[in-house]
Structure formats: C-alpha cells, structure tokens
PDB file of C-alpha atoms in Angstrom:
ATOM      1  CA  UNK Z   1      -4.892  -3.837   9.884  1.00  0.00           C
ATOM      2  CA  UNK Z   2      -4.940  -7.726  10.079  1.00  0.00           C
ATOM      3  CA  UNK Z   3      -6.408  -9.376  13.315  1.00  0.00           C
ATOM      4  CA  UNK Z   4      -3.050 -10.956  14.589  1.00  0.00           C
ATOM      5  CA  UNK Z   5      -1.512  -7.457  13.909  1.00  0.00           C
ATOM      6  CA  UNK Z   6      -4.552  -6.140  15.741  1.00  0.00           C
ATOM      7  CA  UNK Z   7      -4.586  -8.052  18.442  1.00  0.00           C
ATOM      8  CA  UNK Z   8      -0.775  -7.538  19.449  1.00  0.00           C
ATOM      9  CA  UNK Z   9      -1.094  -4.136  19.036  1.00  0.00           C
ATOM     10  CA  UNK Z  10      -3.837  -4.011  21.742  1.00  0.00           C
ATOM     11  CA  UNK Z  11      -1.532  -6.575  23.894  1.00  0.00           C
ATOM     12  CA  UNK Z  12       1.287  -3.682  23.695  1.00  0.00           C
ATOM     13  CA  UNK Z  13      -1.085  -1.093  23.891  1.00  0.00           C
ATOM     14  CA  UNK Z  14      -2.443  -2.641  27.478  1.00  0.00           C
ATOM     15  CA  UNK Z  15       1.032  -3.600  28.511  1.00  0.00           C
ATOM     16  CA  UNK Z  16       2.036  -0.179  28.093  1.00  0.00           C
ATOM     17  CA  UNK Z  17      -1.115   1.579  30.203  1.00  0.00           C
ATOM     18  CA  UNK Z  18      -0.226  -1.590  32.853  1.00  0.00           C
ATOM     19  CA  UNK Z  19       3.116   0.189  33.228  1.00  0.00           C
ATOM     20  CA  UNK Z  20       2.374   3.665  32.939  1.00  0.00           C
ATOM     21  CA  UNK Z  21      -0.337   2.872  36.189  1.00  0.00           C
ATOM     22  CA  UNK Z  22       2.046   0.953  38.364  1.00  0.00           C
ATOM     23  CA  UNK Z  23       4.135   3.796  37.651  1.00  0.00           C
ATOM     24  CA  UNK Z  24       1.740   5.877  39.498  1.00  0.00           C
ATOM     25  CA  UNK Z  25       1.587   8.436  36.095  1.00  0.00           C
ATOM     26  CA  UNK Z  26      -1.722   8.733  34.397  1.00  0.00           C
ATOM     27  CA  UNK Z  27      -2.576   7.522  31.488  1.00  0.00           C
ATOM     28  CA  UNK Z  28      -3.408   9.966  28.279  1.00  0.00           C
ATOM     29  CA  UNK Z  29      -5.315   8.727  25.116  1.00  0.00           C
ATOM     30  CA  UNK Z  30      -1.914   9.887  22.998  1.00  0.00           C
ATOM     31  CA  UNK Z  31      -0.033   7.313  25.360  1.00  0.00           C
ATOM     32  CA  UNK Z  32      -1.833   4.279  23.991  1.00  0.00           C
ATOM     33  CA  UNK Z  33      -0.561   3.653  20.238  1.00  0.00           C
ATOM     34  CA  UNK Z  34      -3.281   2.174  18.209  1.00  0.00           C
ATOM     35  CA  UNK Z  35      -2.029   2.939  14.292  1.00  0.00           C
ATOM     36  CA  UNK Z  36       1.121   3.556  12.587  1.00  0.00           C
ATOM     37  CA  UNK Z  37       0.791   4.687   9.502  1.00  0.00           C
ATOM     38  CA  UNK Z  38       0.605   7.441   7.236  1.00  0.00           C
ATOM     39  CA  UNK Z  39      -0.942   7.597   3.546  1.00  0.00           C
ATOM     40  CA  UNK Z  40      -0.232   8.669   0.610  1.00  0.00           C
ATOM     41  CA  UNK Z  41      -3.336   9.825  -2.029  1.00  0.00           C
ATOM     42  CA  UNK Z  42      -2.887   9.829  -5.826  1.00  0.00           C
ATOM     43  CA  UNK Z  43      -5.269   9.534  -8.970  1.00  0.00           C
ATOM     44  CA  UNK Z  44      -5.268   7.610 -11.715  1.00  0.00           C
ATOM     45  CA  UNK Z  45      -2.799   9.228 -14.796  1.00  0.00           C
ATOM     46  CA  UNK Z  46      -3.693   6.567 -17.237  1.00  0.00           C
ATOM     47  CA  UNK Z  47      -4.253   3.398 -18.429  1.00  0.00           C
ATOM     48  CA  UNK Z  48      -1.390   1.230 -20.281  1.00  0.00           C
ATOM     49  CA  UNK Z  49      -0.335  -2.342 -21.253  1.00  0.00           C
ATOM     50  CA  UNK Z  50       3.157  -1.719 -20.041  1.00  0.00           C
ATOM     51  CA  UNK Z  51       4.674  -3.173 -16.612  1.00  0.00           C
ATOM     52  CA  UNK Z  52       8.302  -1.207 -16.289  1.00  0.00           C
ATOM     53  CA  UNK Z  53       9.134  -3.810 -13.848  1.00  0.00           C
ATOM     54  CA  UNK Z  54       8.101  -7.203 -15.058  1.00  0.00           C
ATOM     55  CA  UNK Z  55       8.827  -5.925 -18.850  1.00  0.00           C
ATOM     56  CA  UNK Z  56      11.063  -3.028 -18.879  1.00  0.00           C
ATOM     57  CA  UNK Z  57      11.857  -1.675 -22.118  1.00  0.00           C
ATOM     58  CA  UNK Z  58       9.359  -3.737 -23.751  1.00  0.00           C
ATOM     59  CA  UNK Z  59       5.906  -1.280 -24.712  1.00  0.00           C
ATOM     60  CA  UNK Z  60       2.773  -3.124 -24.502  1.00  0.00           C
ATOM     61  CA  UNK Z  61       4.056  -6.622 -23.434  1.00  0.00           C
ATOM     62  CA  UNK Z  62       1.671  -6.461 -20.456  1.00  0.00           C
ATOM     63  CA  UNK Z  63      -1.611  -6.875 -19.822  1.00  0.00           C
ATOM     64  CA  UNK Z  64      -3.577  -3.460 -19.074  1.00  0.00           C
ATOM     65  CA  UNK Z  65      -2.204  -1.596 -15.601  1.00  0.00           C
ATOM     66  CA  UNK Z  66      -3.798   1.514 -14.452  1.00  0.00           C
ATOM     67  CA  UNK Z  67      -1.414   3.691 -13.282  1.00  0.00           C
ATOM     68  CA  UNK Z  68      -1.733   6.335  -9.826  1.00  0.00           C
ATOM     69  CA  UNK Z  69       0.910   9.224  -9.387  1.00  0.00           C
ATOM     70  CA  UNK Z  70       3.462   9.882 -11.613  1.00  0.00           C
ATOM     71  CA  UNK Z  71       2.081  10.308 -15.689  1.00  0.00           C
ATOM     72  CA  UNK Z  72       5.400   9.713 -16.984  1.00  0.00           C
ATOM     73  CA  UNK Z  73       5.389   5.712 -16.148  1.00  0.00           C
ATOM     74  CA  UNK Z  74       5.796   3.825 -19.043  1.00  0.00           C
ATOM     75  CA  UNK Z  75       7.610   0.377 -20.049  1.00  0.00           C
ATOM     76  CA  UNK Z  76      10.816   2.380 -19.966  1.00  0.00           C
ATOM     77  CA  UNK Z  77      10.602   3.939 -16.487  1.00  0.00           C
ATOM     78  CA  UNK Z  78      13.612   4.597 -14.300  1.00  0.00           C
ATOM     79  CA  UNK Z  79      14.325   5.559 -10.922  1.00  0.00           C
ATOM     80  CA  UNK Z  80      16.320   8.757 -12.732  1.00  0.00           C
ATOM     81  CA  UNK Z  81      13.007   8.876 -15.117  1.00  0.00           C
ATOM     82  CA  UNK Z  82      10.009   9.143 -12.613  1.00  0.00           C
ATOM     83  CA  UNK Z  83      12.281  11.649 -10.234  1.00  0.00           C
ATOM     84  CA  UNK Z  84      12.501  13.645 -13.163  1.00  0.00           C
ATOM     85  CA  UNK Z  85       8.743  13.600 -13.920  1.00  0.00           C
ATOM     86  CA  UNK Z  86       5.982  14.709 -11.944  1.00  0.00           C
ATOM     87  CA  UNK Z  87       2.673  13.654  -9.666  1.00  0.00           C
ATOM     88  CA  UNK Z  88      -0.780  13.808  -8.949  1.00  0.00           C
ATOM     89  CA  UNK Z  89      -0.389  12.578  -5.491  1.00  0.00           C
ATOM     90  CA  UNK Z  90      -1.105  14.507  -2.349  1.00  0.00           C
ATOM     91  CA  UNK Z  91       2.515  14.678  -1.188  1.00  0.00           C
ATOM     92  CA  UNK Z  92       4.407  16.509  -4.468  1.00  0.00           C
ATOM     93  CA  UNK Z  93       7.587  14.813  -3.328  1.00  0.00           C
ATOM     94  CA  UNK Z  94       6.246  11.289  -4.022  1.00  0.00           C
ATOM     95  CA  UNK Z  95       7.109  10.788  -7.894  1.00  0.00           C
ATOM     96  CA  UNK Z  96       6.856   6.659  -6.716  1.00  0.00           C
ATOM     97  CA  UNK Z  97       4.751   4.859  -9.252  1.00  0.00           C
ATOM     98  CA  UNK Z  98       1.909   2.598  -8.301  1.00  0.00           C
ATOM     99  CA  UNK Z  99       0.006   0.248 -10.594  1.00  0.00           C
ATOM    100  CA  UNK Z 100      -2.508  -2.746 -11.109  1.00  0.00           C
ATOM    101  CA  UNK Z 101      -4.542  -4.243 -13.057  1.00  0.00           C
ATOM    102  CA  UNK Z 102      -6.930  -1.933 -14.747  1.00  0.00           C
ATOM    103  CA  UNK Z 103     -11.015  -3.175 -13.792  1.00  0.00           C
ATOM    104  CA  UNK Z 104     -13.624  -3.824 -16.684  1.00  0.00           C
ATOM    105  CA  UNK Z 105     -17.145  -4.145 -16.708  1.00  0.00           C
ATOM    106  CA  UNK Z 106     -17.709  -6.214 -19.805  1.00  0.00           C
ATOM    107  CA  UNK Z 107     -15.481  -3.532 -22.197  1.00  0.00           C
ATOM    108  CA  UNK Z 108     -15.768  -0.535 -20.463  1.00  0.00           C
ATOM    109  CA  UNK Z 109     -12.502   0.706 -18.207  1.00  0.00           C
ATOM    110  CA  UNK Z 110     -13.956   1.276 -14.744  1.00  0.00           C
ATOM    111  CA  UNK Z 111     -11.044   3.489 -13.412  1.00  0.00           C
ATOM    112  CA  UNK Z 112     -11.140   4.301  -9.357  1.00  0.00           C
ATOM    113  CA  UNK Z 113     -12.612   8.109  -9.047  1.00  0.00           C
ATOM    114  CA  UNK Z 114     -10.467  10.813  -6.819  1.00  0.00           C
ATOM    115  CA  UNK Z 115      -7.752  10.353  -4.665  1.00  0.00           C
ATOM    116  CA  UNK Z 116      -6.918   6.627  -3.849  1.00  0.00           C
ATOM    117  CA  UNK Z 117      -5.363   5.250  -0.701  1.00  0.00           C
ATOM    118  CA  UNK Z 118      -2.134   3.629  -0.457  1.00  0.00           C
ATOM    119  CA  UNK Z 119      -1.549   3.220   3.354  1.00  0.00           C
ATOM    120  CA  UNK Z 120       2.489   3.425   4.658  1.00  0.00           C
ATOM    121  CA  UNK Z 121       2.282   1.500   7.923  1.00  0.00           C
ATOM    122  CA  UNK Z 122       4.637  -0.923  10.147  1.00  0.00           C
ATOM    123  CA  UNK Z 123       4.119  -4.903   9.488  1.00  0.00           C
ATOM    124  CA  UNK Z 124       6.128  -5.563  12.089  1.00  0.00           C
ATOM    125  CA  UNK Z 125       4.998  -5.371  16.122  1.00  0.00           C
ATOM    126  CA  UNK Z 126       7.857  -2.734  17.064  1.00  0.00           C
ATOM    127  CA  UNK Z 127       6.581  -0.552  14.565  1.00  0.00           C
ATOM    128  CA  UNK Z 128       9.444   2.078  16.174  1.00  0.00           C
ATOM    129  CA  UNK Z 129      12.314  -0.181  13.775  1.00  0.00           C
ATOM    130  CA  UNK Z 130      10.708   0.744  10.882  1.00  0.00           C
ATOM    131  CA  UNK Z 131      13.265   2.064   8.318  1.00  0.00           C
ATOM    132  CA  UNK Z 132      12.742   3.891   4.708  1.00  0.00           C
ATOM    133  CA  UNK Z 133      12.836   2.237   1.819  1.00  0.00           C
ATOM    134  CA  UNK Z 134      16.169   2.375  -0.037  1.00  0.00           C
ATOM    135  CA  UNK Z 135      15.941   4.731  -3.203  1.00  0.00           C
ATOM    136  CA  UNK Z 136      15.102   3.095  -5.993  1.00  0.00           C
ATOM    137  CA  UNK Z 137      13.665   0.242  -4.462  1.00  0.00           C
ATOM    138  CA  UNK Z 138      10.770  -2.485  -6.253  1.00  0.00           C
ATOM    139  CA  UNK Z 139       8.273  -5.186  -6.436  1.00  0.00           C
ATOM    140  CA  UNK Z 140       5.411  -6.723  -7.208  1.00  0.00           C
ATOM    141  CA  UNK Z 141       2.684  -7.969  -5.116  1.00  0.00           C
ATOM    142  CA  UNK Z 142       0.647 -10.216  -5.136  1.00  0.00           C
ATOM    143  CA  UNK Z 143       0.394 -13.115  -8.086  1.00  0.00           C
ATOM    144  CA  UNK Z 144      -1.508 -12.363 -11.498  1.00  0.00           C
ATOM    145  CA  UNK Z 145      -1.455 -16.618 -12.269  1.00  0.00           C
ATOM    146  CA  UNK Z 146      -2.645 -17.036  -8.531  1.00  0.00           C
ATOM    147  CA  UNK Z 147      -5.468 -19.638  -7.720  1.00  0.00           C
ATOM    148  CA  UNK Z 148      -8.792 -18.467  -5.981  1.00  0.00           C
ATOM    149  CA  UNK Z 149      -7.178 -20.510  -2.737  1.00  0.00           C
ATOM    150  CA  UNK Z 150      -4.148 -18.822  -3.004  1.00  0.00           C
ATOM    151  CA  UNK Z 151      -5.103 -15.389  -2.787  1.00  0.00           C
ATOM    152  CA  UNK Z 152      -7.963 -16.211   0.353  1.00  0.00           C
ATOM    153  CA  UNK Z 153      -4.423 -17.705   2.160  1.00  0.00           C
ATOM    154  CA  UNK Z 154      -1.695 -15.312   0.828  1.00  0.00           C
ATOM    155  CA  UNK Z 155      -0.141 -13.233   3.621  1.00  0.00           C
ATOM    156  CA  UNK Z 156      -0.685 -10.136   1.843  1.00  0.00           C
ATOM    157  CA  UNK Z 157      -4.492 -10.862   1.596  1.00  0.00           C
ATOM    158  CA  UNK Z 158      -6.500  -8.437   4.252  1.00  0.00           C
ATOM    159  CA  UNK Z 159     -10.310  -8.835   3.638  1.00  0.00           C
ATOM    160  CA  UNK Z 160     -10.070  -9.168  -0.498  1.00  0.00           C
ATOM    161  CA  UNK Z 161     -12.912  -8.118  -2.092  1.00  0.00           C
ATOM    162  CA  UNK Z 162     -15.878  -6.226  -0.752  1.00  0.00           C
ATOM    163  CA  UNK Z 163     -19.163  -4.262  -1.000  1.00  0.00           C
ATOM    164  CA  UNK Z 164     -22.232  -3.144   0.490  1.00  0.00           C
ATOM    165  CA  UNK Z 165     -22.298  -4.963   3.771  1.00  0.00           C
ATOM    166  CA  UNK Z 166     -20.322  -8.176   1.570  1.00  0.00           C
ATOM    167  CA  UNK Z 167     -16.971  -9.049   2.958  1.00  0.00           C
ATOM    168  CA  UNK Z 168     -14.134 -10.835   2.453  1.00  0.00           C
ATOM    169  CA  UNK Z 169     -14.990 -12.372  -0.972  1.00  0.00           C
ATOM    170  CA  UNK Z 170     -11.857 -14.290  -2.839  1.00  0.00           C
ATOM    171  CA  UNK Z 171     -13.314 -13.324  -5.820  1.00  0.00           C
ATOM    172  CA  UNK Z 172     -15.179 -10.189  -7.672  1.00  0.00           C
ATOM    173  CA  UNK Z 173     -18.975 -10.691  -6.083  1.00  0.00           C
ATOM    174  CA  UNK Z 174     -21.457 -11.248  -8.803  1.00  0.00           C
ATOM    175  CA  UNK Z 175     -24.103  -8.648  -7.080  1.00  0.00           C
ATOM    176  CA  UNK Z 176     -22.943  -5.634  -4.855  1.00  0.00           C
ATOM    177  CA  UNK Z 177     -25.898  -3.459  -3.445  1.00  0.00           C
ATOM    178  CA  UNK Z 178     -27.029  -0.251  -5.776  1.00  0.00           C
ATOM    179  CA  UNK Z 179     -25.275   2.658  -5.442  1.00  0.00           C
ATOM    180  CA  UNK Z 180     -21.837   0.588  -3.405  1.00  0.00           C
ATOM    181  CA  UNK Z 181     -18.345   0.538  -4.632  1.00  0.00           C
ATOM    182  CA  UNK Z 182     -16.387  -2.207  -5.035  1.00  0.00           C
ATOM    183  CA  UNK Z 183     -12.772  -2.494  -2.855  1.00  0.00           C
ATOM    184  CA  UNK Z 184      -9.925  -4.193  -2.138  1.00  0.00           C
ATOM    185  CA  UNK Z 185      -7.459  -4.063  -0.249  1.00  0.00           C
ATOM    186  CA  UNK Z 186      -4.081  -6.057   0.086  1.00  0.00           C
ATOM    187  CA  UNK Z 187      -0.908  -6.155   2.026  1.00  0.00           C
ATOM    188  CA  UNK Z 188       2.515  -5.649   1.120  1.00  0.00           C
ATOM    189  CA  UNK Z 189       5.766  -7.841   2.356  1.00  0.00           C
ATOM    190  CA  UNK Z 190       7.492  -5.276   4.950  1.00  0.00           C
ATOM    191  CA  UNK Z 191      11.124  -7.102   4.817  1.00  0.00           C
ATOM    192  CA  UNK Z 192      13.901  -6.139   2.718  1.00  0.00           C
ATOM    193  CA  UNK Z 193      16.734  -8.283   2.472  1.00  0.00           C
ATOM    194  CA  UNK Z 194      19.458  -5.144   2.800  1.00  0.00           C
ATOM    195  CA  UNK Z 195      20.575  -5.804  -0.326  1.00  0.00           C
ATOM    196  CA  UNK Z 196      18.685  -6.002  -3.752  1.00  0.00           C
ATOM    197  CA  UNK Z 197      16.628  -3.372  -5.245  1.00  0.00           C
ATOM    198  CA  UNK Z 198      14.805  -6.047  -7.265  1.00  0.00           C
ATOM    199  CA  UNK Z 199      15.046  -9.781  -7.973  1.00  0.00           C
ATOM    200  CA  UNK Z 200      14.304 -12.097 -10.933  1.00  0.00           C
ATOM    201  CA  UNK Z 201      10.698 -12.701  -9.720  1.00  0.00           C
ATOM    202  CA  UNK Z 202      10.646  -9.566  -8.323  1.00  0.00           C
ATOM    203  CA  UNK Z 203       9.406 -10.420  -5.296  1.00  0.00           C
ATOM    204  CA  UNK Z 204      12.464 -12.857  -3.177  1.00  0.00           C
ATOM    205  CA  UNK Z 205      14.044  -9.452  -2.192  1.00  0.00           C
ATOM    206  CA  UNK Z 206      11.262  -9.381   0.173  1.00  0.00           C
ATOM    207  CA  UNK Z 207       9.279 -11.222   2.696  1.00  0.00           C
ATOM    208  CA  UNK Z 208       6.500 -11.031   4.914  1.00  0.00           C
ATOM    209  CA  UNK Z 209       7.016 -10.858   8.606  1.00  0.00           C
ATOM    210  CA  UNK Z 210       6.833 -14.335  10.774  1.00  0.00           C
ATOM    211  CA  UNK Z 211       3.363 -14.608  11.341  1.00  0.00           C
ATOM    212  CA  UNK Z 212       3.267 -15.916  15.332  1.00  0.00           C
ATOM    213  CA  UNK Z 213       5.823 -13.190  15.923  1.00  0.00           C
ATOM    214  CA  UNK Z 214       5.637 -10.338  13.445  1.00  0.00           C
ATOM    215  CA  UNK Z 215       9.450  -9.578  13.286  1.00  0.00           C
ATOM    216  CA  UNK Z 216      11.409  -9.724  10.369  1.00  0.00           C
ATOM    217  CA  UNK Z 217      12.797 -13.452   9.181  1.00  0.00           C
ATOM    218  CA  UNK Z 218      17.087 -13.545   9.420  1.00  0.00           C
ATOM    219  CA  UNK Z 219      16.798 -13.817   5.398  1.00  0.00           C
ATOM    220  CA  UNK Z 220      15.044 -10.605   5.544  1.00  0.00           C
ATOM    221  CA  UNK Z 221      16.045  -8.473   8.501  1.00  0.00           C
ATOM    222  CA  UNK Z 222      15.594  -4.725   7.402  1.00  0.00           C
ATOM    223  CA  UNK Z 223      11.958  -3.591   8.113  1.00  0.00           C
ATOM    224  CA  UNK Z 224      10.297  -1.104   6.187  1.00  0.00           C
ATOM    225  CA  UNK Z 225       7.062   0.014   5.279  1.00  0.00           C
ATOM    226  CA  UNK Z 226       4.495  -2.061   4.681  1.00  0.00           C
ATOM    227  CA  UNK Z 227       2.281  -0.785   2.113  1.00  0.00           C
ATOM    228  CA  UNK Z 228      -1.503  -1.553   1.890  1.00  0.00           C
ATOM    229  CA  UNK Z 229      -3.516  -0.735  -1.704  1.00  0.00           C
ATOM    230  CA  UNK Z 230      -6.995   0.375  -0.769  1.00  0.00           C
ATOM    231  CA  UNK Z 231      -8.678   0.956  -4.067  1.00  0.00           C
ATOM    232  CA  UNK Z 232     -12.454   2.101  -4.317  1.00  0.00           C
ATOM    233  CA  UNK Z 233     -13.766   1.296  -7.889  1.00  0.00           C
ATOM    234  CA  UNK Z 234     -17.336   2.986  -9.103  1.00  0.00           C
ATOM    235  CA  UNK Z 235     -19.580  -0.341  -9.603  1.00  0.00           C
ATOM    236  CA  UNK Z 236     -22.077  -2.282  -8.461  1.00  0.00           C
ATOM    237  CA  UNK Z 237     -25.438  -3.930  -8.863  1.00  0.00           C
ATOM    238  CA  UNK Z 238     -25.118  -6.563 -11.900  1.00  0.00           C
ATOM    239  CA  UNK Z 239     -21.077  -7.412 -11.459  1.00  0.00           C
ATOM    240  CA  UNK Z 240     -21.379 -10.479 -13.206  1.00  0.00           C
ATOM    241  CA  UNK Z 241     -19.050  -8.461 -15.987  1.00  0.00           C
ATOM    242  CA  UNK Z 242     -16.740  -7.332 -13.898  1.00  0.00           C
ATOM    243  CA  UNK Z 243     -13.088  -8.625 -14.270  1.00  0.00           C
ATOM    244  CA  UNK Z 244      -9.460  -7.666 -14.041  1.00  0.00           C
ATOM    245  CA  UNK Z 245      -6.899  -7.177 -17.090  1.00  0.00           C
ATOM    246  CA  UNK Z 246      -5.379 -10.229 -15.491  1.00  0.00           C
ATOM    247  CA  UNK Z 247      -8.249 -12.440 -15.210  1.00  0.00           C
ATOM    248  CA  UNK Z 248     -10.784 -13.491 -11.872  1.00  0.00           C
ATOM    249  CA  UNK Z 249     -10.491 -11.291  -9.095  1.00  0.00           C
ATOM    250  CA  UNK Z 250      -7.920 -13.647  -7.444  1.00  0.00           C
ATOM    251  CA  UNK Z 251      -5.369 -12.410  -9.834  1.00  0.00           C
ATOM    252  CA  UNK Z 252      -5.562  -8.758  -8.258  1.00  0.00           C
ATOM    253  CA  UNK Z 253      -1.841  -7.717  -7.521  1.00  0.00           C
ATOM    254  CA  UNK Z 254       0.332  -4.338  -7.746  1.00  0.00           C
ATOM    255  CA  UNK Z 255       3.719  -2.711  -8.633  1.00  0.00           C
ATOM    256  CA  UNK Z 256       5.781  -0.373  -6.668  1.00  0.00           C
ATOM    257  CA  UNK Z 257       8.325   1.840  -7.971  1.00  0.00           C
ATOM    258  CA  UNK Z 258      10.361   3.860  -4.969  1.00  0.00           C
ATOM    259  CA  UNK Z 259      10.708   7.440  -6.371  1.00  0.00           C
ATOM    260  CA  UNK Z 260      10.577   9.548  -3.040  1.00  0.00           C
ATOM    261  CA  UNK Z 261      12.247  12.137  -2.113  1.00  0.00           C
ATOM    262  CA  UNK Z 262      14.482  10.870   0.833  1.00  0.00           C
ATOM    263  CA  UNK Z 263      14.443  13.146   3.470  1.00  0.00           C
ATOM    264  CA  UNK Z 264      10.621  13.814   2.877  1.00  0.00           C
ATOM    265  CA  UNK Z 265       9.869   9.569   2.989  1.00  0.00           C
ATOM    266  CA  UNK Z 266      12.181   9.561   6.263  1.00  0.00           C
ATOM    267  CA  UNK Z 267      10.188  12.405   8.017  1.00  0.00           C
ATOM    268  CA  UNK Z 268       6.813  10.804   7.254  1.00  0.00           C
ATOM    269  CA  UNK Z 269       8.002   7.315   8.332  1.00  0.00           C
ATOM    270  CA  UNK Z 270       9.511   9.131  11.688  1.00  0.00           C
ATOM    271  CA  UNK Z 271       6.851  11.215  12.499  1.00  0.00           C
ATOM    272  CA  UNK Z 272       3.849   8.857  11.640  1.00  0.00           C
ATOM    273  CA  UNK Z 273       5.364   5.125  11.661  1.00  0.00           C
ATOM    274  CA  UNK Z 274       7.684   5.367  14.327  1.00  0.00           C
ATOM    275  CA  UNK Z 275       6.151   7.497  15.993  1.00  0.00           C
ATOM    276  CA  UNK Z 276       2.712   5.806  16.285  1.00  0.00           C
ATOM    277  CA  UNK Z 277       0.266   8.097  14.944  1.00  0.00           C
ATOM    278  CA  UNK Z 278      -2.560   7.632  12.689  1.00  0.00           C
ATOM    279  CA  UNK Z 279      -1.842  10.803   9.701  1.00  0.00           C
ATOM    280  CA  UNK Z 280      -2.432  12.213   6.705  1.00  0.00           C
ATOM    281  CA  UNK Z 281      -0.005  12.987   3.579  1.00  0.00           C
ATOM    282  CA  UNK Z 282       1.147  15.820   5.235  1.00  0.00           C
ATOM    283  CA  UNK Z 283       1.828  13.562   8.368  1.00  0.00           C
ATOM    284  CA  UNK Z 284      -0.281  14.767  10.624  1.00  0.00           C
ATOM    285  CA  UNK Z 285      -3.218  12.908  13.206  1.00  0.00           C
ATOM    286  CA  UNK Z 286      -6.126  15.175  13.570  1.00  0.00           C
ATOM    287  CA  UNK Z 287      -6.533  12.873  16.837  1.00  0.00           C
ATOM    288  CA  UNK Z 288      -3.197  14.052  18.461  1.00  0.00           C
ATOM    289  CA  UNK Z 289      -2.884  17.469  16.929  1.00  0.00           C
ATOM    290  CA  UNK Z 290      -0.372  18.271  19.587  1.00  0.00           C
ATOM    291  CA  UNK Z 291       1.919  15.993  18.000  1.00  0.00           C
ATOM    292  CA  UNK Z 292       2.421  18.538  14.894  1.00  0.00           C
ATOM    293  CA  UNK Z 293       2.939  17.358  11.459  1.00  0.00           C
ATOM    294  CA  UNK Z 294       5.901  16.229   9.541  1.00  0.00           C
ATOM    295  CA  UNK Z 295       5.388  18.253   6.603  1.00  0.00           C
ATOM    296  CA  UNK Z 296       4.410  22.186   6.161  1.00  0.00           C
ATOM    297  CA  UNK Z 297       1.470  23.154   4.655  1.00  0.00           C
ATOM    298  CA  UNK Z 298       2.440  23.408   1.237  1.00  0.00           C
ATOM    299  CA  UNK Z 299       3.038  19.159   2.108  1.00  0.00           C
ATOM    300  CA  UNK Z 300       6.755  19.761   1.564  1.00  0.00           C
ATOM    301  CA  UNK Z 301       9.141  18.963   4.056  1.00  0.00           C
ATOM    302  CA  UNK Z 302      10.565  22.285   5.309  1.00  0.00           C
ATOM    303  CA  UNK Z 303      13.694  23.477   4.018  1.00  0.00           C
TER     304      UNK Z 303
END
C-alpha cells in the first residue's frame, strides 16, 4: 500500500472510531478497516517471446515474458481462448493471464519459485465503489522503453526493487545479501474509462486515481481493482548479471488479460474489496474469521 493511500486510510479509519465513540457504541478491531484486498496466487507455466496484447497473432515478436496462470497463453490468446484453457492459480476460476519480463542472471532464466502474489485491492479511498472488471478486459503496465527517472516517479511505482534490508532501488541492486530474494512490486491504474477493453497503447483506457484525492478522474470514472505484481525471484549475492528481457530494471512492466469467471471475480471483490478485509484466494481474513469467506473450500464460488 502506498503512503498517501496509507495515510488516508488511517484518516478514515480514525474518523470512523471518532464516530462510532460519540455514538456511545464500542469500538471492535473488525470496525476499523485497514486493507482491502484479496489475492490471487499462480506459478509460472512458461517462458515465451510472445506478448498476445502488444503483438497478437504475431509468435515470437516480443521480447521474453514469463507467463503465471493459464499455460495456454500464447501470441494468439483470446478472451474465448484462455476461458477455454486452464490454470495453475489458487482460485481455478481465474483462467486471467499475467506476464512480464522473464529475469536473467547472465544466460540463465531465473524464474520466481511457488505461488506468486498478484494483490486485487481498491486504489481509490472509498474502496466500497470498487466494481469488477468488465470481461475481457486489458493492459499493460508499466513502460519497457522507460527511463531510470521515470519508473522512481511513475504512479504505479510502490518501493521498486528490493532485497535484504535494501529498499526502494530504481534499478536491479548490484549486491543483495546471501541467501535474499530479489522483489518488486508495482501498481496498477484502477480507472476504467466504461468503455474500451483495450486501446492503441494499451494503456489510455485507463488511469491512475488523482493523487491529492484518490478518486477516479471524469475521463476515467469506473473504479476497479487495482492490481499490485509482487514477484519474489531466487537471487542474490553477485547481481551484477542480473537483467530483464527488456533491458535495466527500470523497464520492469506487466500484462493483464481478464479471463475470470464473473460471478466468482464479483464475490471476491464484494466480500474482500468492498467489504474491507484483508483475504486469501478463497476470500477469506484469518483476522476476522467471523466474516466467512467468499468462496467454499474447494475455492469455487458455491453453486
């Protein structure tokens, strides 16, 4: 969570326990919202020079992407095409596809081990207008041609790079300490225009939120979830080797394919996002287990 989100949260958070003592009620720890989010965890398929969204149709016209979820994303992926295929991820209803840049150290792939982290959570303060994504929606973020200033100042930029007890680094450190990992994490826009499913740069059918305010601008009014990549990669010590497909570490960026099953996105986002929790892919907050989960145990929305 960024600081300015951070901090409002904890404004809203103490305006709320202000009102809930003047009321004369007591406050509980479930009253106070501190996260709203849930996540979804997938594992790399594999590793391919295709981008289905910047070069559809066109096989090995990309640099190399590493790929999470769904195995069937290639150059040629569809909406239809990744519904009809299947997933690694947590949540068996999420056939989205994620992808980056696939990490080297000098020739050697260095893919992220186990479940990654791809965080669903509100950008915006009232976290409670959050909507779904539309099916079929897209985009990249992030810019693979971007300048080392441009990532440290780009709104979707959290803490960049980081290892060890080494933060927020705008590029890949050249040492992290023995036996670390290397991660980074970056922010999604979290404003859809309420029209396009993509755009020519794929990227102007969304926007971030206003910064001073965190709403949504008029150009982009429809809120909806702000994803956050958190991806753990196996390295450290020497890094001076270590590079993206894409270049310096300030060219890190992802794709986003919306494959989700509807009703199963819409109870997660409900449950978890609107409803201020902190859960897992089955939607639930071991911290508020009263609140239930969205999903059964089989991580399947019940039918």
């Amino acid at each position: 969570m960024s600081r300015k989100l951070s901090a409002l949260v904890a404004a809203s958070a103490l305006g709320l326990l202000a009102s809930l003592l003047s009321a004369g009620s007591p406050a509980r720890a479930d009253d106070l919202v501190t996260h709203h989010e849930f996540q979804a965890n997938c594992s790399v398929t594999h590793h391919r020079p295709d981008d289905p969204i910047v070069f559809p149709r066109l096989p090995g016209a990309s640099h190399m992407h590493t790929f999470l979820g769904n195995p069937t994303t290639t150059a040629s992926s569809t909406n239809d095409s990744l519904k009809a295929g299947q997933t690694n991820c947590r949540t068996p209803d999420d056939k989205s596809a994620y992808w980056f840049p696939t990490v080297y150290n000098g020739d050697q792939v260095v893919p992220p081990t186990g479940p990654q982290v791809v965080y669903y959570k509100s950008g915006i303060l009232d976290y409670r207008q959050v909507r779904s994504f539309p099916p079929g929606l897209r985009f990249v973020v992030g810019n693979p041609t971007a300048s080392q200033d441009e990532f440290r100042t780009a709104p979707g930029a959290v803490e960049g790079w980081e290892c060890g007890d080494s933060f927020k680094n705008w590029d890949i450190p050249s040492w992290c300490a023995p036996g670390s990992q290397l991660n980074v994490r970056y922010q999604a826009p979290s404003c859809w225009n309420g029209r396009d499913l993509d755009s020519a740069d794929h990227r102007s059918h969304m926007a971030y939120p206003v910064r001073s305010t965190l709403v949504c601008p008029a150009t982009h009014p429809v809120p909806v979830p702000m994803l956050e990549f958190k991806m753990a990669f196996p390295v450290s010590g020497d890094m001076s080797r270590v590079r993206l497909a894409s270049g310096r570490g300030y060219t890190w960026h992802y794709d986003f394919m919306n494959a989700w099953d509807a009703p199963t996105l819409q109870a997660l986002v409900s449950h978890c996002v609107n409803g201020g929790l902190q859960c897992d892919p089955r939607g639930y907050d071991q911290y508020k287990p009263h609140r239930g989960a969205a999903l059964g145990p089989d991580y399947r929305l019940p039918r």
